[in-house]
XYZ file of C-alpha atoms in Angstrom:
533
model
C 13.932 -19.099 -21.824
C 15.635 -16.573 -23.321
C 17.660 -13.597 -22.437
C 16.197 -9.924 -23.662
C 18.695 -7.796 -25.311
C 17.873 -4.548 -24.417
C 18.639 -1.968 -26.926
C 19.441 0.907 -24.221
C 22.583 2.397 -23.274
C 23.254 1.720 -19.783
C 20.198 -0.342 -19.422
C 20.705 -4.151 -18.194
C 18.634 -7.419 -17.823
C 20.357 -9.002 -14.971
C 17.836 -12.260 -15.729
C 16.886 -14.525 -18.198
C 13.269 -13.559 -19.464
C 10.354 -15.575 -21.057
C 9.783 -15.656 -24.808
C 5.955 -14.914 -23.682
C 6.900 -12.074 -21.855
C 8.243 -10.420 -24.970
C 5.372 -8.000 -25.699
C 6.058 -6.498 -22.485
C 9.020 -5.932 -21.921
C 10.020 -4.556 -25.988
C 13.154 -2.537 -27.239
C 10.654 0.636 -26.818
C 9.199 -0.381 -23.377
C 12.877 -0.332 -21.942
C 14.028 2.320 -23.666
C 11.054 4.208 -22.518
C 11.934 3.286 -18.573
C 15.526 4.096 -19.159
C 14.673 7.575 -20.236
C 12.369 8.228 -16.891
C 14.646 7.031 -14.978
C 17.844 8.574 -16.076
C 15.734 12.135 -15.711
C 14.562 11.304 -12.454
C 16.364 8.924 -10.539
C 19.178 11.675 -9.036
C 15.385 13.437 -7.267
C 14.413 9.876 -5.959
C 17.346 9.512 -4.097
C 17.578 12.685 -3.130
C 13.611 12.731 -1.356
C 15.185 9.316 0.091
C 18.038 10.844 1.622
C 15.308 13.314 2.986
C 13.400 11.271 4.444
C 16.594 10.108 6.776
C 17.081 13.596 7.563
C 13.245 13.713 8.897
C 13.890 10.594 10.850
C 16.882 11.773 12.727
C 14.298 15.405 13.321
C 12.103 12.885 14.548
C 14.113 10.882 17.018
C 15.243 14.424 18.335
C 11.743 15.720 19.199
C 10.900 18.018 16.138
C 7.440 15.969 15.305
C 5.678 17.145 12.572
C 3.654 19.641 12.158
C 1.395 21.568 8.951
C 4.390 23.274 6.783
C 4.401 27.102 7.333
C 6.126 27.573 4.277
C 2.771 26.285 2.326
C -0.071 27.656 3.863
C -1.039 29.683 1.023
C -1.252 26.822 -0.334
C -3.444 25.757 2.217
C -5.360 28.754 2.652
C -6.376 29.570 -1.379
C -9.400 28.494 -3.069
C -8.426 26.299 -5.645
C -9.239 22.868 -7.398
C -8.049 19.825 -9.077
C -9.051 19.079 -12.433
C -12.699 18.018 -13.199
C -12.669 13.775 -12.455
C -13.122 11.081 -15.672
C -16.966 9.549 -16.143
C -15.643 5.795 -15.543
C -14.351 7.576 -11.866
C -17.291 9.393 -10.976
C -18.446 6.658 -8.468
C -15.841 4.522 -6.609
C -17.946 3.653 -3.952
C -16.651 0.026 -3.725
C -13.144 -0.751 -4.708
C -11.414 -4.186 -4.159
C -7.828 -4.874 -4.349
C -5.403 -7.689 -5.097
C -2.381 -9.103 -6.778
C -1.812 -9.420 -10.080
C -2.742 -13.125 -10.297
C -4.616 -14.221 -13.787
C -7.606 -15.970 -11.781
C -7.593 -13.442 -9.159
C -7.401 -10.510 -11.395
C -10.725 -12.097 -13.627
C -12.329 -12.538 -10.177
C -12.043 -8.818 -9.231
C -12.793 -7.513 -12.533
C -15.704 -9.409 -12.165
C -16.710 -9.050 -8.833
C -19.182 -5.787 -9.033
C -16.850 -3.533 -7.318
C -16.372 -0.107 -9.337
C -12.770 -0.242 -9.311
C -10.273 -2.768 -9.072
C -6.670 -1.781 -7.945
C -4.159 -4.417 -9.095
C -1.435 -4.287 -6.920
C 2.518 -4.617 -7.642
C 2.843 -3.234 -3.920
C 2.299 -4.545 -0.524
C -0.157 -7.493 -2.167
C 2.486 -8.375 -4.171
C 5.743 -9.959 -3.547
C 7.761 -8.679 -5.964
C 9.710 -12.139 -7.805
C 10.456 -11.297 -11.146
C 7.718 -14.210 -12.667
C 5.005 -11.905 -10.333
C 5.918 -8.557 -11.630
C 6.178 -9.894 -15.472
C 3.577 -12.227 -15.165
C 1.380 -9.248 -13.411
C 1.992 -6.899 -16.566
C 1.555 -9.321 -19.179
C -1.986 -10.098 -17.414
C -2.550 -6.148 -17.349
C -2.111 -6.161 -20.885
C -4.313 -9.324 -21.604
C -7.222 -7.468 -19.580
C -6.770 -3.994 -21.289
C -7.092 -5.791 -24.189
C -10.276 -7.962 -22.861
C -8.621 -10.978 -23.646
C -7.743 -12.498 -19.972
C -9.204 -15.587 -18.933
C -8.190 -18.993 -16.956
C -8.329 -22.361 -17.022
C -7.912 -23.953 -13.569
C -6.684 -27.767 -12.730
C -10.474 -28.822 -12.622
C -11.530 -27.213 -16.016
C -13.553 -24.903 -14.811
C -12.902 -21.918 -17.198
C -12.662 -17.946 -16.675
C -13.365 -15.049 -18.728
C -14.056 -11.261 -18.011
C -17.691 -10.073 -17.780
C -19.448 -7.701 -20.493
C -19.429 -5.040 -17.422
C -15.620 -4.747 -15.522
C -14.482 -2.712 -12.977
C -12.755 -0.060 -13.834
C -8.869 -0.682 -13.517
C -6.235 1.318 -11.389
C -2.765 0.132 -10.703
C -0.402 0.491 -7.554
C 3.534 0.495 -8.508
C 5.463 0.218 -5.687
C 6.807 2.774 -3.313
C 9.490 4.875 -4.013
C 11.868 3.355 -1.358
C 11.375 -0.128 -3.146
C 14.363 -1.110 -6.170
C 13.892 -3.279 -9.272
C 17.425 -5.509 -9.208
C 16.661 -7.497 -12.036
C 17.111 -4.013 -14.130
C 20.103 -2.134 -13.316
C 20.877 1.172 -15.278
C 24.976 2.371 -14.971
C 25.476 -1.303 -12.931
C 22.601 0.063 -9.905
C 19.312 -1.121 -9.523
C 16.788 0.810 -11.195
C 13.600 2.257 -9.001
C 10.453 -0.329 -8.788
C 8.053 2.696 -8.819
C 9.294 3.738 -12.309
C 9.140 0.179 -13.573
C 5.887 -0.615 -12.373
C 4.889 2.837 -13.818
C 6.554 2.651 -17.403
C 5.918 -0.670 -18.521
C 2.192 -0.609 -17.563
C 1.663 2.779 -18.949
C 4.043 2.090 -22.165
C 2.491 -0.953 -23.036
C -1.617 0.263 -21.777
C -1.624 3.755 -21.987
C -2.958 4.643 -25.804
C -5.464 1.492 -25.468
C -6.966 2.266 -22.355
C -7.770 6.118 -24.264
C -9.127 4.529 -26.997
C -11.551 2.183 -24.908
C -12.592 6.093 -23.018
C -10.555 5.398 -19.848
C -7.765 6.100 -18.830
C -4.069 5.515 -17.408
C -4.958 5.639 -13.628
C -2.918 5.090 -10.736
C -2.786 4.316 -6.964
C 0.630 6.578 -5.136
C 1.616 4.501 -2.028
C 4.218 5.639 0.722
C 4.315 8.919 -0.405
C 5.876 11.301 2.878
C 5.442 14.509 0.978
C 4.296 17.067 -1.263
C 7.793 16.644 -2.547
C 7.261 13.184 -3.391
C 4.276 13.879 -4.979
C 5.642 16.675 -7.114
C 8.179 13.676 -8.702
C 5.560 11.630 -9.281
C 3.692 14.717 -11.162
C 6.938 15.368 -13.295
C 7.337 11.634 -14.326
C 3.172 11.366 -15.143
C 3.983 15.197 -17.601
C 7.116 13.406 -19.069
C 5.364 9.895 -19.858
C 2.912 11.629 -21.402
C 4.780 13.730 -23.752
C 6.717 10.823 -24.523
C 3.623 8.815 -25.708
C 1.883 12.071 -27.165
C -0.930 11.359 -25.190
C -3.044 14.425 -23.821
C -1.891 16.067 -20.418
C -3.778 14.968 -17.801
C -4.631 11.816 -19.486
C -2.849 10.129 -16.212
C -5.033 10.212 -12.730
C -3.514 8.610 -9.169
C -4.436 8.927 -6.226
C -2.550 9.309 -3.079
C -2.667 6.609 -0.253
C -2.819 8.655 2.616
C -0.634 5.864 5.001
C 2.116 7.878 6.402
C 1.961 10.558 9.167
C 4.238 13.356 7.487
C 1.772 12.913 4.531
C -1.219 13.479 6.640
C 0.023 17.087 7.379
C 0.942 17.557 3.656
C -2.884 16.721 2.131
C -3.747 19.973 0.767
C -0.193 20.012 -0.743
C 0.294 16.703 -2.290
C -3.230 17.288 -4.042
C -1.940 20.493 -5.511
C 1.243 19.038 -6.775
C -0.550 16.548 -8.580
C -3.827 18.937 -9.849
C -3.699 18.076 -13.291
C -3.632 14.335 -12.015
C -5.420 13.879 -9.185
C -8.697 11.967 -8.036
C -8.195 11.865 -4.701
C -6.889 10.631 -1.586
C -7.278 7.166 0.123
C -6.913 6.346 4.362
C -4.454 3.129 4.022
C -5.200 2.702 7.638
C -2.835 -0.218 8.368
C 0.538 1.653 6.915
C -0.637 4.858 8.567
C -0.402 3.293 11.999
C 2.742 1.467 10.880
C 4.418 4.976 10.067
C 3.128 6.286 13.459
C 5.252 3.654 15.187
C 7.837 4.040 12.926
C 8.407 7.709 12.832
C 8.237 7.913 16.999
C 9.853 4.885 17.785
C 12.356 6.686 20.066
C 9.822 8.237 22.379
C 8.157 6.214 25.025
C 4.788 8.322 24.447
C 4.164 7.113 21.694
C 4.326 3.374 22.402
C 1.111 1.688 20.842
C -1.443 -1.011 22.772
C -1.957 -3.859 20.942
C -2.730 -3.547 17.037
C -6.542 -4.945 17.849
C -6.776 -2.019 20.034
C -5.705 1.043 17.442
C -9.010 0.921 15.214
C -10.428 3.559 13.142
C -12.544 5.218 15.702
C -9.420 5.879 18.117
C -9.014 9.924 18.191
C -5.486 10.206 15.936
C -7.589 7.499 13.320
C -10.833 9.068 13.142
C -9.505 13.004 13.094
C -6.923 11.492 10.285
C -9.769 10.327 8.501
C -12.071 13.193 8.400
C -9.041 15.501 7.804
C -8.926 13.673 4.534
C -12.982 14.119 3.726
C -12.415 17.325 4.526
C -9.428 18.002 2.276
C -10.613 15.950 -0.729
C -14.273 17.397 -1.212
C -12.919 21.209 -0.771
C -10.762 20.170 -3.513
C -13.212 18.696 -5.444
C -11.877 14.684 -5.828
C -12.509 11.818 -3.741
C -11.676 10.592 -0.763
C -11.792 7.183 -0.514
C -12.014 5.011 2.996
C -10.126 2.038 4.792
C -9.286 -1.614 3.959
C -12.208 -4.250 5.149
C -9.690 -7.522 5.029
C -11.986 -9.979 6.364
C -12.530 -13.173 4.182
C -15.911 -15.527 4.878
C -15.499 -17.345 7.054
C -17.258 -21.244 5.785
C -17.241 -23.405 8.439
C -18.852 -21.137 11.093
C -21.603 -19.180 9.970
C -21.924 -17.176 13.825
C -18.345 -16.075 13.258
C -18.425 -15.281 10.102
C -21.963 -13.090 11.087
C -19.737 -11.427 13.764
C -17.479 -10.503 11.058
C -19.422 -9.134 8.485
C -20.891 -7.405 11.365
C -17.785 -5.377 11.828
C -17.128 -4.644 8.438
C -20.593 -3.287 8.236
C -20.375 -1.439 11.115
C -16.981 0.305 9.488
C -18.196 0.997 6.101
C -21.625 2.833 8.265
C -19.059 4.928 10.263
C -17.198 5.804 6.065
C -20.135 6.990 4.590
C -21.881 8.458 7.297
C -18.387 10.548 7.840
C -18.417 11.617 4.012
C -16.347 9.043 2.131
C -17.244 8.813 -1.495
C -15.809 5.123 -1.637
C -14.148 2.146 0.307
C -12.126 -0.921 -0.064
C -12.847 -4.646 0.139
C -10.236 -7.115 -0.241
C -12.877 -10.135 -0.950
C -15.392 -9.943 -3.660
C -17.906 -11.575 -0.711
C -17.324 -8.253 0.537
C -18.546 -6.258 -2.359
C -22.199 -6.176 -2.362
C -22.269 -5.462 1.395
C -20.155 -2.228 0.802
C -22.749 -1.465 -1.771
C -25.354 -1.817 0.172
C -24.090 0.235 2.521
C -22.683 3.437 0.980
C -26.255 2.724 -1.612
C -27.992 3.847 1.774
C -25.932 6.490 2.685
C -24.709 8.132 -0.151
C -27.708 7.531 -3.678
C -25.532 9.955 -5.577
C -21.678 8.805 -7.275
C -20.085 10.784 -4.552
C -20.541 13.325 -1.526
C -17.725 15.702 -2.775
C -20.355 18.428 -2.116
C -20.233 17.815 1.635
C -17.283 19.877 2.366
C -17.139 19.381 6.360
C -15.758 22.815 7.030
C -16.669 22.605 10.499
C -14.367 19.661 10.836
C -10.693 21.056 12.484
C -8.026 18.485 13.313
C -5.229 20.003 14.967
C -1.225 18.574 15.031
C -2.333 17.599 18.522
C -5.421 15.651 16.771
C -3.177 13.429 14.443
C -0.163 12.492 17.291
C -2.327 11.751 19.918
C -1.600 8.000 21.352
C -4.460 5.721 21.462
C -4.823 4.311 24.454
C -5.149 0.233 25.565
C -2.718 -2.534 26.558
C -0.601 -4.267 25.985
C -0.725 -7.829 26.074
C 0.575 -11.651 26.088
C -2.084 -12.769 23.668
C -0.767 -9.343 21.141
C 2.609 -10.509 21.508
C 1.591 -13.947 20.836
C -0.487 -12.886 17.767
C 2.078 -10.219 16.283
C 4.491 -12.758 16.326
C 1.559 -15.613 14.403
C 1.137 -13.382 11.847
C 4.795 -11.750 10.943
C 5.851 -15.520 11.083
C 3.024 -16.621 8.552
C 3.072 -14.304 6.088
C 6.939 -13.388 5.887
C 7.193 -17.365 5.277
C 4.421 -17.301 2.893
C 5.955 -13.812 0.930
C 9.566 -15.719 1.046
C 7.861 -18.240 -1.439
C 6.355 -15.928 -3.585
C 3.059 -14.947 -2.107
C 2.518 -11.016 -0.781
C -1.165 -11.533 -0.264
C -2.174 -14.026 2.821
C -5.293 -15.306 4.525
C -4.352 -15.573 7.914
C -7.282 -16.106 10.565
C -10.165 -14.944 8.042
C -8.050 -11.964 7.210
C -6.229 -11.322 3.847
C -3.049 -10.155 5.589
C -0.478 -8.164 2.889
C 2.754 -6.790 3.612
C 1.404 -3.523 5.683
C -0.319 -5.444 8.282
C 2.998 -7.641 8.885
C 4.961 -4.294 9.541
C 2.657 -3.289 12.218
C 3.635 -6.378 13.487
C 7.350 -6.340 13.666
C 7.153 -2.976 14.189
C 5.265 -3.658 17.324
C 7.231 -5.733 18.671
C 10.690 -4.115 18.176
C 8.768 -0.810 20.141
C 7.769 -3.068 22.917
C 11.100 -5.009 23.257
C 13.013 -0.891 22.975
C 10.071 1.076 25.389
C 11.057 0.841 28.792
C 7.494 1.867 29.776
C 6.385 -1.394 27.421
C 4.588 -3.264 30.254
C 2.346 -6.604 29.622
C -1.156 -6.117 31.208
C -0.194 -8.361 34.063
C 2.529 -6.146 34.901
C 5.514 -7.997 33.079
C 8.086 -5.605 30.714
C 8.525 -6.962 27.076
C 11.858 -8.149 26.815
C 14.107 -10.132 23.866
C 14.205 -12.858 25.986
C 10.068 -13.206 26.268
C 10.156 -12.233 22.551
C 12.398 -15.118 22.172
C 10.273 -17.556 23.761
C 6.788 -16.403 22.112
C 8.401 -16.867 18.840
C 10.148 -20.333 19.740
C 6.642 -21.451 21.006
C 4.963 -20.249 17.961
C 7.305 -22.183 15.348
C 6.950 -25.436 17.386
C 2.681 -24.845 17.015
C 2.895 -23.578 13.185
C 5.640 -27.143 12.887
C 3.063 -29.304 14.309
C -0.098 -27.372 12.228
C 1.597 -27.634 8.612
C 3.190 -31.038 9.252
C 7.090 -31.500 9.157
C 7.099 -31.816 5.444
C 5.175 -28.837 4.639
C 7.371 -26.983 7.319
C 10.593 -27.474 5.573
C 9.447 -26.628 2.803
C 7.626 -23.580 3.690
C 10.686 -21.181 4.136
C 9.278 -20.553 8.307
C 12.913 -21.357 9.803
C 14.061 -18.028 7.622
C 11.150 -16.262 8.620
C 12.060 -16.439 12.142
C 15.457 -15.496 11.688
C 14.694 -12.592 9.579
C 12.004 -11.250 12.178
C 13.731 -12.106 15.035
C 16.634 -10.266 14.028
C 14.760 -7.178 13.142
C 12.500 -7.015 15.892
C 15.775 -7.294 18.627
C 18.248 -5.720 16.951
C 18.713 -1.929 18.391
C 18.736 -0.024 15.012
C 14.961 0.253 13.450
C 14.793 -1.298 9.923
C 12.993 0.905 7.509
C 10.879 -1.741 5.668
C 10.736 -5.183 5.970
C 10.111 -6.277 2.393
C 13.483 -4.731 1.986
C 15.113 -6.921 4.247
C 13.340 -10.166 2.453
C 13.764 -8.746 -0.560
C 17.510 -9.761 -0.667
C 16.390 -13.431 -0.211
C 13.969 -13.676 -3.440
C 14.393 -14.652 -6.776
């Protein structure tokens, strides 16, 4: 090991780095971060400081609503710039981590697009965000492959996927790089060493820089992000426009902002995507003072639920006047071996989702399972022969504010408790030892669906009108007990070895704290964060 001397004003390495991660984290790489950040870190923190101010409107009553102040915006005929070939047709996209095998796998695995993921899939250690770029670069290049423990040998295909990257959000810091003694932003990280390092290759192979936008809140948000991609690229001398993201769709405010965030980034854009899990994470979230909003269980809230469905085709409809893509939900099932019934059942559901996508007017979907991919295809093959449906414009679809707040309904009940508390407990012990991407159940479970989870919980335990379907309320001290009974079952599951190890004791403490405590924690990965390499 060996410590990188950074030769950047301001700029510090506050770990020791890998002589093999060298070629990605250069002199010039750093430098180039430093300079996006020093120009736009004092706006990040301001739009974060905003987005308190909305909260506290929130918890007073002022819900949101479409912006006034933009509806010529809204209201004008106008159109984002004309979409790259290797985007034309997204109709199946998969996502992941940046593992090597997993990344060959996905590249591999048919889908149109692969979206490697520093975000929620990821848990951000310093090895998995290095690691992750210096396998970006190895698969840019078309060098990647793997060896596993048995031999067996992996290399990219003459035909890939074609590659999009998610930094992370732009609530989410990068300690391990601290510019003036603060930690620097993840987002802008992510963002500059990929694109320093990719950028000029990926032009010369007739793609492209292209990015995924998560956690975006507002147009505002999106304008940043549109002022760092016009910087980077006169940095690099590459052509404007060169850059294309689109926006994940997975917050409430941003749902009223669609039409707006699009035009911010026109030069950039290719679309919008439904991240259905963190969309009904923010909806919880953003209303978690108001007993009208409390949520059945998270089984309950699917996509064909009134606020989901008019959320979704609000997005269609918003995309295809606009001319880009809009791209549909997360299917996070995983085959299921041993029981070929269940695993029927499952692929059932999945089937019967990506039916409902295309039928709507999606022009794409994800998968998280390469299993997955050639029943998507099959699927939107059926429905939609061309690349896209951008040409179905659904003007006679109208979703109102009223459309996008309105609660679905359901109960709540012992067994959601139960499960809510499973899965937080799983996968936070699983992320605390490095791993942000989880099969739990037959589900690959990330970071988004874990929020719902906590976030459930902490609503229940907080709503006074939180009532169990036999008629109990949802207090700490039933919380309490569901998660005492479900570390004793996960104890005797993984063995007492395997349980010490695992990391579930701090798990439980971290969850249980946030989930009783009275003030709402923003994110949870910030919380855990603090307890990571």
């Amino acid at each position: 090991m060996s410590q990188v001397q950074t030769p950047v004003a301001g700029l510090e390495l506050r770990t020791a780095v890998a002589d093999a991660y060298a070629e990605v984290l250069s002199g010039d790489a750093l430098h180039f971060v430093e300079k996006l950040c020093c120009e736009f870190q004092p706006q990040r923190e301001a739009l974060l400081r905003r987005r308190r101010e909305r909260q506290r409107e929130f918890d007073e009553g002022k819900f949101p609503d479409f912006l006034s102040h933009t509806e010529t915006v809204r209201q004008a005929e106008w159109r984002v710039a004309s979409i790259p070939a290797d985007l034309q047709d997204r109709r199946v996209e998969i996502t992941g981590p940046t593992d090597r095998k997993m990344m060959i796998n996905a590249l591999n695995s048919g889908a149109n697009v692969y979206m490697a993921d520093f975000e929620d899939a990821n848990c951000p250690t310093w090895h998995n965000l290095i690691d992750g770029q210096l396998n970006l670069c190895h698969a840019v290049d078309g060098t990647i492959d793997f060896t596993n423990s048995e031999g067996k040998k992996y290399r990219l295909n003459e035909t890939t996927a074609t590659l999009m990257v998610r930094p992370r959000g732009w609530h989410l810091p990068e300690r391990h790089v601290c510019l003036e003694g603060h930690p620097i932003s993840g987002s802008l990280f992510d963002f500059g060493i990929f694109f320093f390092n990719n950028a000029r290759k990926l032009l010369e192979k007739g793609s492209g820089p292209y990015f995924y936008l998560p956690k975006l809140e507002s147009h505002e948000e999106a304008r940043l992000w549109n002022n760092v991609f016009v910087m980077a690229e006169d940095e690099l001398g590459v052509p404007r426009g060169s850059i294309r993201a689109t926006v994940l769709i997975e917050t409430i405010p941003a749902a009223f902002e669609m039409d707006e965030i699009l035009y911010e980034l026109r030069e950039h854009s290719v679309g919008l995507n439904c991240g259905r899990w963190d969309y009904i994470f923010s909806m919880i979230k953003k209303f978690r003072r108001h007993p009208e909003f409390t949520m059945p269980d998270r089984a309950q809230v699917t996509m064909t639920t009134h606020c989901m469905h008019s959320y979704s085709l609000l997005a269609i409809k918003t995309c295809h006047r606009r001319g880009v893509h809009a791209i549909g939900g997360m299917a996070a099932q995983i085959p299921i071996k041993n029981d070929p019934q269940a695993n029927e059942r499952a692929l059932d559901a999945v089937r019967a989702d990506k039916v409902r996508e295309v039928t709507d007017g999606h022009d794409g979907t994800w998968v998280a399972h390469p299993a997955l991919v050639p029943l998507a295809k099959t699927v939107f093959d059926a429905g939609m022969p061309s690349p896209h449906q951008i040409s179905r414009r659904r003007d006679e679809v109208v979703v109102t504010a009223q459309d996008l707040l309105t609660v679905p309904q359901g109960q709540i009940t012992e067994q959601g408790v139960s499960h809510n508390v499973d899965v937080a407990l799983q996968y936070m012990a699983a992320w605390l030892g490095g791993n942000g991407c989880v099969p739990i159940y037959h589900l690959m479970e990330d970071a988004a669906t874990s929020e719902i989870c906590r976030a459930q919980l902490w609503q229940w335990v907080h709503q006074p009108n939180a009532v169990l379907s036999d008629g109990r309320k949802v207090t700490a001290e039933l919380v309490r007990g569901v998660f005492e009974r479900q570390l004793g079952r996960l104890k005797k599951e993984v063995g007492t070895e395997r349980f010490a190890a695992g990391h579930y004791q701090t798990a439980r403490q971290l969850i249980e704290d946030i989930v009783l405590r009275d003030d709402f924690m923003e994110f949870l990965t910030l919380v855990g964060y603090e307890h990571l390499d």
